[in-house]
Short mmCIF file of C-alpha atoms in Angstrom, two decimals:
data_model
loop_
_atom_site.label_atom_id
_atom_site.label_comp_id
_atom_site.label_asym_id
_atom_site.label_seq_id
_atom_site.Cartn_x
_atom_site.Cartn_y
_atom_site.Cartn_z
CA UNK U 1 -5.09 -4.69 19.46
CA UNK U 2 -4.82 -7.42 16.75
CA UNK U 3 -4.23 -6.22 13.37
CA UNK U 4 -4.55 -7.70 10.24
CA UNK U 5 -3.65 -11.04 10.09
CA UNK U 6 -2.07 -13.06 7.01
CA UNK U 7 -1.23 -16.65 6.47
CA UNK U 8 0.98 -18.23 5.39
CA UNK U 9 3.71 -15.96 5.60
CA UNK U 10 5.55 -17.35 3.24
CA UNK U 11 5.19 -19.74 0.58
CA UNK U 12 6.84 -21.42 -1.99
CA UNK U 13 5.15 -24.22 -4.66
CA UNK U 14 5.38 -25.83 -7.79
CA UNK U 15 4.00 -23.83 -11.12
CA UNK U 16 0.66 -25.30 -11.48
CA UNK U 17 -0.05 -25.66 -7.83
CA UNK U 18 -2.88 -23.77 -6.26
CA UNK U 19 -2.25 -21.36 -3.84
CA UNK U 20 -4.84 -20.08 -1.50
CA UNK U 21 -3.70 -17.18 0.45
CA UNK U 22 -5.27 -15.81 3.71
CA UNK U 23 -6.62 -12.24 5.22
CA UNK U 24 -8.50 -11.43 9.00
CA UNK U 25 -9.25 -8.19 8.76
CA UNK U 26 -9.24 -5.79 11.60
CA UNK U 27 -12.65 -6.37 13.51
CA UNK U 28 -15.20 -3.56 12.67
CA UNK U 29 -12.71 -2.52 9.81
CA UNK U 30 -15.32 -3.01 6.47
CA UNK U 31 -12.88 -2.49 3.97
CA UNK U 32 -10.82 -5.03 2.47
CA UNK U 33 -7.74 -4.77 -0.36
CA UNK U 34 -5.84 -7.42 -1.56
CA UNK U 35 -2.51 -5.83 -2.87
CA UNK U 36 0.92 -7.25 -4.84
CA UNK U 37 3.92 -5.98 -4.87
CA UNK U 38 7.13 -6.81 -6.83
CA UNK U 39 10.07 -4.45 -7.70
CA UNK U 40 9.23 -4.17 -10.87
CA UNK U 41 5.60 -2.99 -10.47
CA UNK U 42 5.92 -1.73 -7.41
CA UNK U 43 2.70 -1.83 -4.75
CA UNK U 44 -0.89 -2.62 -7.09
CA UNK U 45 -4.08 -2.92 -5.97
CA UNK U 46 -5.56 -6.09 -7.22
CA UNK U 47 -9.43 -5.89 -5.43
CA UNK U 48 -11.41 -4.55 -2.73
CA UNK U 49 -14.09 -5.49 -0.95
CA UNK U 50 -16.54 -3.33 0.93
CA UNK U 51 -19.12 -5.40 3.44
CA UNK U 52 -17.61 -8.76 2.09
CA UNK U 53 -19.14 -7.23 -1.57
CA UNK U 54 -16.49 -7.19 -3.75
CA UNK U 55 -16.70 -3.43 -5.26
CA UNK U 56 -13.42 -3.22 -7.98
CA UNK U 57 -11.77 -6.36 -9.37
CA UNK U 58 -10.09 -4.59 -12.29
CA UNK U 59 -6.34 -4.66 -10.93
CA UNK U 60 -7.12 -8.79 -10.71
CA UNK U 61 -4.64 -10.17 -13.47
CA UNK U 62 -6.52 -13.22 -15.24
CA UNK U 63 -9.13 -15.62 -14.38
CA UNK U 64 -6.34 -17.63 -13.04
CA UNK U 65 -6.64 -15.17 -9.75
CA UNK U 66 -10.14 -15.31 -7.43
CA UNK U 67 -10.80 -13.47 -4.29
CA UNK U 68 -13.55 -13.98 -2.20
CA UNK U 69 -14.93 -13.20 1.26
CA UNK U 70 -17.38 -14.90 2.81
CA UNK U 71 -17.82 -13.10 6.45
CA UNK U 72 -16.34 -9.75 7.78
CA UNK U 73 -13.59 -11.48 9.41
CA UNK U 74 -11.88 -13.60 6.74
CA UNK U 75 -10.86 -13.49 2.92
CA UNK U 76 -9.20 -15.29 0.63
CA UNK U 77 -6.99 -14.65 -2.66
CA UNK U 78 -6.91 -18.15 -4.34
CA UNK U 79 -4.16 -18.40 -7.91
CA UNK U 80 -5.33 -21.55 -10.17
CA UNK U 81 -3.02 -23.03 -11.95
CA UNK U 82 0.00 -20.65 -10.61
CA UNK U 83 2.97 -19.52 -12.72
CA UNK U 84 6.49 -18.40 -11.98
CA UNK U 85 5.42 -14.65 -12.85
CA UNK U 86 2.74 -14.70 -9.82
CA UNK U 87 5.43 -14.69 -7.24
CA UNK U 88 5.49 -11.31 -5.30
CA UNK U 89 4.49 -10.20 -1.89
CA UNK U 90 0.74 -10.10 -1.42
CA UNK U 91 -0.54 -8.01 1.21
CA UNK U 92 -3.85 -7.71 3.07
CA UNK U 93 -5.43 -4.64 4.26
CA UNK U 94 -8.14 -2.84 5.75
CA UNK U 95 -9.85 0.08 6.63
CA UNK U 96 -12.87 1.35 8.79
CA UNK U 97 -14.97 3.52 6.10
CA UNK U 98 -12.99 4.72 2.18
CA UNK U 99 -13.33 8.02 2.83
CA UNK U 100 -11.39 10.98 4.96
CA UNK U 101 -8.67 10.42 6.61
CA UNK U 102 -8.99 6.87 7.59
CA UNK U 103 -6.04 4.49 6.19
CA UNK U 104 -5.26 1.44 5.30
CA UNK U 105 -4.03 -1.30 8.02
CA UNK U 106 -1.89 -3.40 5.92
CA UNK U 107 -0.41 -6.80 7.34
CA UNK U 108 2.77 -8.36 7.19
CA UNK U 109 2.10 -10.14 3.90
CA UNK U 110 2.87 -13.25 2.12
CA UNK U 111 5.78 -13.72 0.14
CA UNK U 112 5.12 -16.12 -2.69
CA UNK U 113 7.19 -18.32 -4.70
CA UNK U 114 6.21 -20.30 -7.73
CA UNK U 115 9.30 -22.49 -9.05
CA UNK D 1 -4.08 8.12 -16.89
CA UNK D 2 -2.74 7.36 -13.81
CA UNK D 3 0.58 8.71 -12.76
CA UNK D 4 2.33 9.38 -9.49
CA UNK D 5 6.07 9.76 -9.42
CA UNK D 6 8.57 10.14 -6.74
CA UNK D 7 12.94 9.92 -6.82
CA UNK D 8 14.04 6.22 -6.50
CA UNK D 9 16.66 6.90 -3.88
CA UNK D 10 17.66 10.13 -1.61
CA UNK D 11 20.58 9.51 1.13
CA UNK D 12 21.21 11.97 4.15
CA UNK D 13 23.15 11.46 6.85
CA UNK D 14 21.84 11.01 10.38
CA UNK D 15 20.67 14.33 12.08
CA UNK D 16 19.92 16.27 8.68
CA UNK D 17 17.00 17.00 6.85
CA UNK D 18 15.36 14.87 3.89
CA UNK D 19 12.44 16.19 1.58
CA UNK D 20 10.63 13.58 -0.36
CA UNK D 21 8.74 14.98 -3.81
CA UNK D 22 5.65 13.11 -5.03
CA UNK D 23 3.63 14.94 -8.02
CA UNK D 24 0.55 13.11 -9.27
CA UNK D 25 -2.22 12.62 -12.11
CA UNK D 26 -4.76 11.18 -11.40
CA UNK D 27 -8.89 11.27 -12.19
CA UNK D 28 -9.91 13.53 -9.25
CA UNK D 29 -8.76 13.38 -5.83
CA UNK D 30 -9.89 12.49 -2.51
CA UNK D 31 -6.69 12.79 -0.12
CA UNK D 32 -2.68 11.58 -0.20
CA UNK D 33 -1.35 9.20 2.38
CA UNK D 34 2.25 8.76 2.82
CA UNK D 35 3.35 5.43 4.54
CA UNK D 36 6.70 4.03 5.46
CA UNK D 37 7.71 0.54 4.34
CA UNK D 38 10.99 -1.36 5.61
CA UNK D 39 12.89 -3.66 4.45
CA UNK D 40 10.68 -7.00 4.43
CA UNK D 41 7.94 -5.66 6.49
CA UNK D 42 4.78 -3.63 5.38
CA UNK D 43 3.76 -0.35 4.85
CA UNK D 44 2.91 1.80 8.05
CA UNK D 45 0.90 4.89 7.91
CA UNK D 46 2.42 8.38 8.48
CA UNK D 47 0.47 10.72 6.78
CA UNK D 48 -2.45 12.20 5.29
CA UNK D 49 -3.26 15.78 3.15
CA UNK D 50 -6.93 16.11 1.65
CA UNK D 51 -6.08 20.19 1.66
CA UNK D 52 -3.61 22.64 0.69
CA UNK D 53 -0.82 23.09 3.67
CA UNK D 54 1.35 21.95 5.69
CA UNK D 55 0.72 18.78 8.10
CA UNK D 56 2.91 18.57 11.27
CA UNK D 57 3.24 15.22 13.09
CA UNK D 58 6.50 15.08 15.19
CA UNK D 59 9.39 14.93 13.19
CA UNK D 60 7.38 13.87 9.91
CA UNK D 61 5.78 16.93 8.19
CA UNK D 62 3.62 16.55 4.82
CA UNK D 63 2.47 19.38 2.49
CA UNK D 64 0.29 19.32 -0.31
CA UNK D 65 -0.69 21.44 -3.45
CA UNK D 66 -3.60 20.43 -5.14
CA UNK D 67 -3.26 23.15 -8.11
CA UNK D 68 -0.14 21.97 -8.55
CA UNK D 69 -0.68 17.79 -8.16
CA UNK D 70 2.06 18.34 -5.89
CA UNK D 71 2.68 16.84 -2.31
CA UNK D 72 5.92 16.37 0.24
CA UNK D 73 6.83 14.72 2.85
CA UNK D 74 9.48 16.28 5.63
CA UNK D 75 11.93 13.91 7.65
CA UNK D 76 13.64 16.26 10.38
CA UNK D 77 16.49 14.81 12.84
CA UNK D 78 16.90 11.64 10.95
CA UNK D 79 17.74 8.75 12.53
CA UNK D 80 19.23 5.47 11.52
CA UNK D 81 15.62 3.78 12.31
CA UNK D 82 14.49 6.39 9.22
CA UNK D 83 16.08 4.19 6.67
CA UNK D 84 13.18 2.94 4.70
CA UNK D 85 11.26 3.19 1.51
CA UNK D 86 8.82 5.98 1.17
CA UNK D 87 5.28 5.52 -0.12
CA UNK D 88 3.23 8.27 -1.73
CA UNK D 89 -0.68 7.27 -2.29
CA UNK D 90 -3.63 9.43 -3.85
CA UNK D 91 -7.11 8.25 -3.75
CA UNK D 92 -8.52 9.29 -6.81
CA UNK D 93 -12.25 9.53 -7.64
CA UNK D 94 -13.13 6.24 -6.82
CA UNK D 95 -13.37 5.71 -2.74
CA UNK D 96 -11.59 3.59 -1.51
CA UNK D 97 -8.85 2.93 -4.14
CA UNK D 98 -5.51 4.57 -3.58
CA UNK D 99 -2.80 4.46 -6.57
CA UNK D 100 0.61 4.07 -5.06
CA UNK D 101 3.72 5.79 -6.28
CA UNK D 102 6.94 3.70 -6.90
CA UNK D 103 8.30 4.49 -3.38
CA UNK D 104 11.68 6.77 -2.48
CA UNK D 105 14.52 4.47 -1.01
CA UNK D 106 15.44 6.92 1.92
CA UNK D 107 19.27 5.31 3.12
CA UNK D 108 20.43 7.51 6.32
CA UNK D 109 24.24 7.60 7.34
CA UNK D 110 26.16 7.86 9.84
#
């Protein structure tokens, strides 16, 4: 079975550059998190989505970061203009239902470099 | 606040026993997952404790304490494959947000 799917895998751009990063969920899976993690921070949630509705932006860092997700089988986390401090891995991941014991499929992430 | 902390680092050797510690504060609780994360790749499910006791899977066992805010996880046998970094997550009163812990650098040797 396919699991979540991210592109690119890596990245690396110019500071000001947009970057549009990209998340297939896990079909029938109807949760959707878009994390980042660095080593100093460690793994944060930045927003979730639940039916392509996005339910909690709060971990988003500025209006310079927008996520959105227009069907149940693709998302996107878009950085505009991007800065050296935005590089990190950002994962995608998913879930079937929030509740009980189901968990989150993560996938293999992109790892982002702003110069 | 929000507050889950677990050791940096723990090394064993390969065979032995590791216990990983993760005590938490959070507003409310709905479950802790532990997932495994090497080196470059991402985190992998292993576990999950919504009530007090011990959870057996193989040679991973998890235990939790909600009085307490108090959870481990059990690595039996360990193997080389083993050495990874250990993720504790609590899902706190708002479904479907987990807060994740630091991670524990587990570094088995020969």
């Amino acid at each position: 079975d396919a699991g979540v799917i991210q592109s690119p895998r890596h990245e690396v751009t110019e500071m000001g550059q947009e970057v549009t990063l990209r998340c297939k969920p896990i079909s029938g899976h109807d949760y959707l998190f878009w994390y980042r993690q660095t080593m100093m921070r460690g793994l944060e949630l930045l927003i979730y989505f639940n039916n392509n509705v996005p339910i909690d932006d709060s971990g988003m860092p500025e209006d310079r970061f927008s996520a959105k997700m227009p069907n149940a089988s693709f998302s996107t986390l878009k950085i505009q203009p991007s800065e050296p401090r935005d590089s990190a891995v950002y994962f995608c991941a998913s879930s079937w239902g929030a509740g009980g014991a189901q968990p989150q499929h993560f996938g293999d992430g992109t790892r982002l470099s702003i110069l | 606040g929000q507050n889950i902390d677990q050791p940096t680092e723990m090394t064993a050797t390969e065979g032995a026993i590791v216990q990983i510690n993760c005590t938490y504060q959070t507003s409310g609780f709905n479950g802790l997952f532990w997932y495994q994360q090497h080196a470059g790749e991402a985190p992998t499910f292993l576990s999950y404790n919504v009530l007090d006791g011990l959870e057996e899977k193989g040679r991973f066992s998890s235990f939790l304490s909600r009085s307490k805010g108090y959870s481990y996880l059990l690595l039996k046998e360990l193997q080389m494959k083993d050495s990874a970094s250990y993720l504790c997550a609590v899902r706190d009163q708002s479904w479907g947000k987990l807060q994740f812990g630091a991670g524990t650098q587990v570094v088995v040797t020969p």
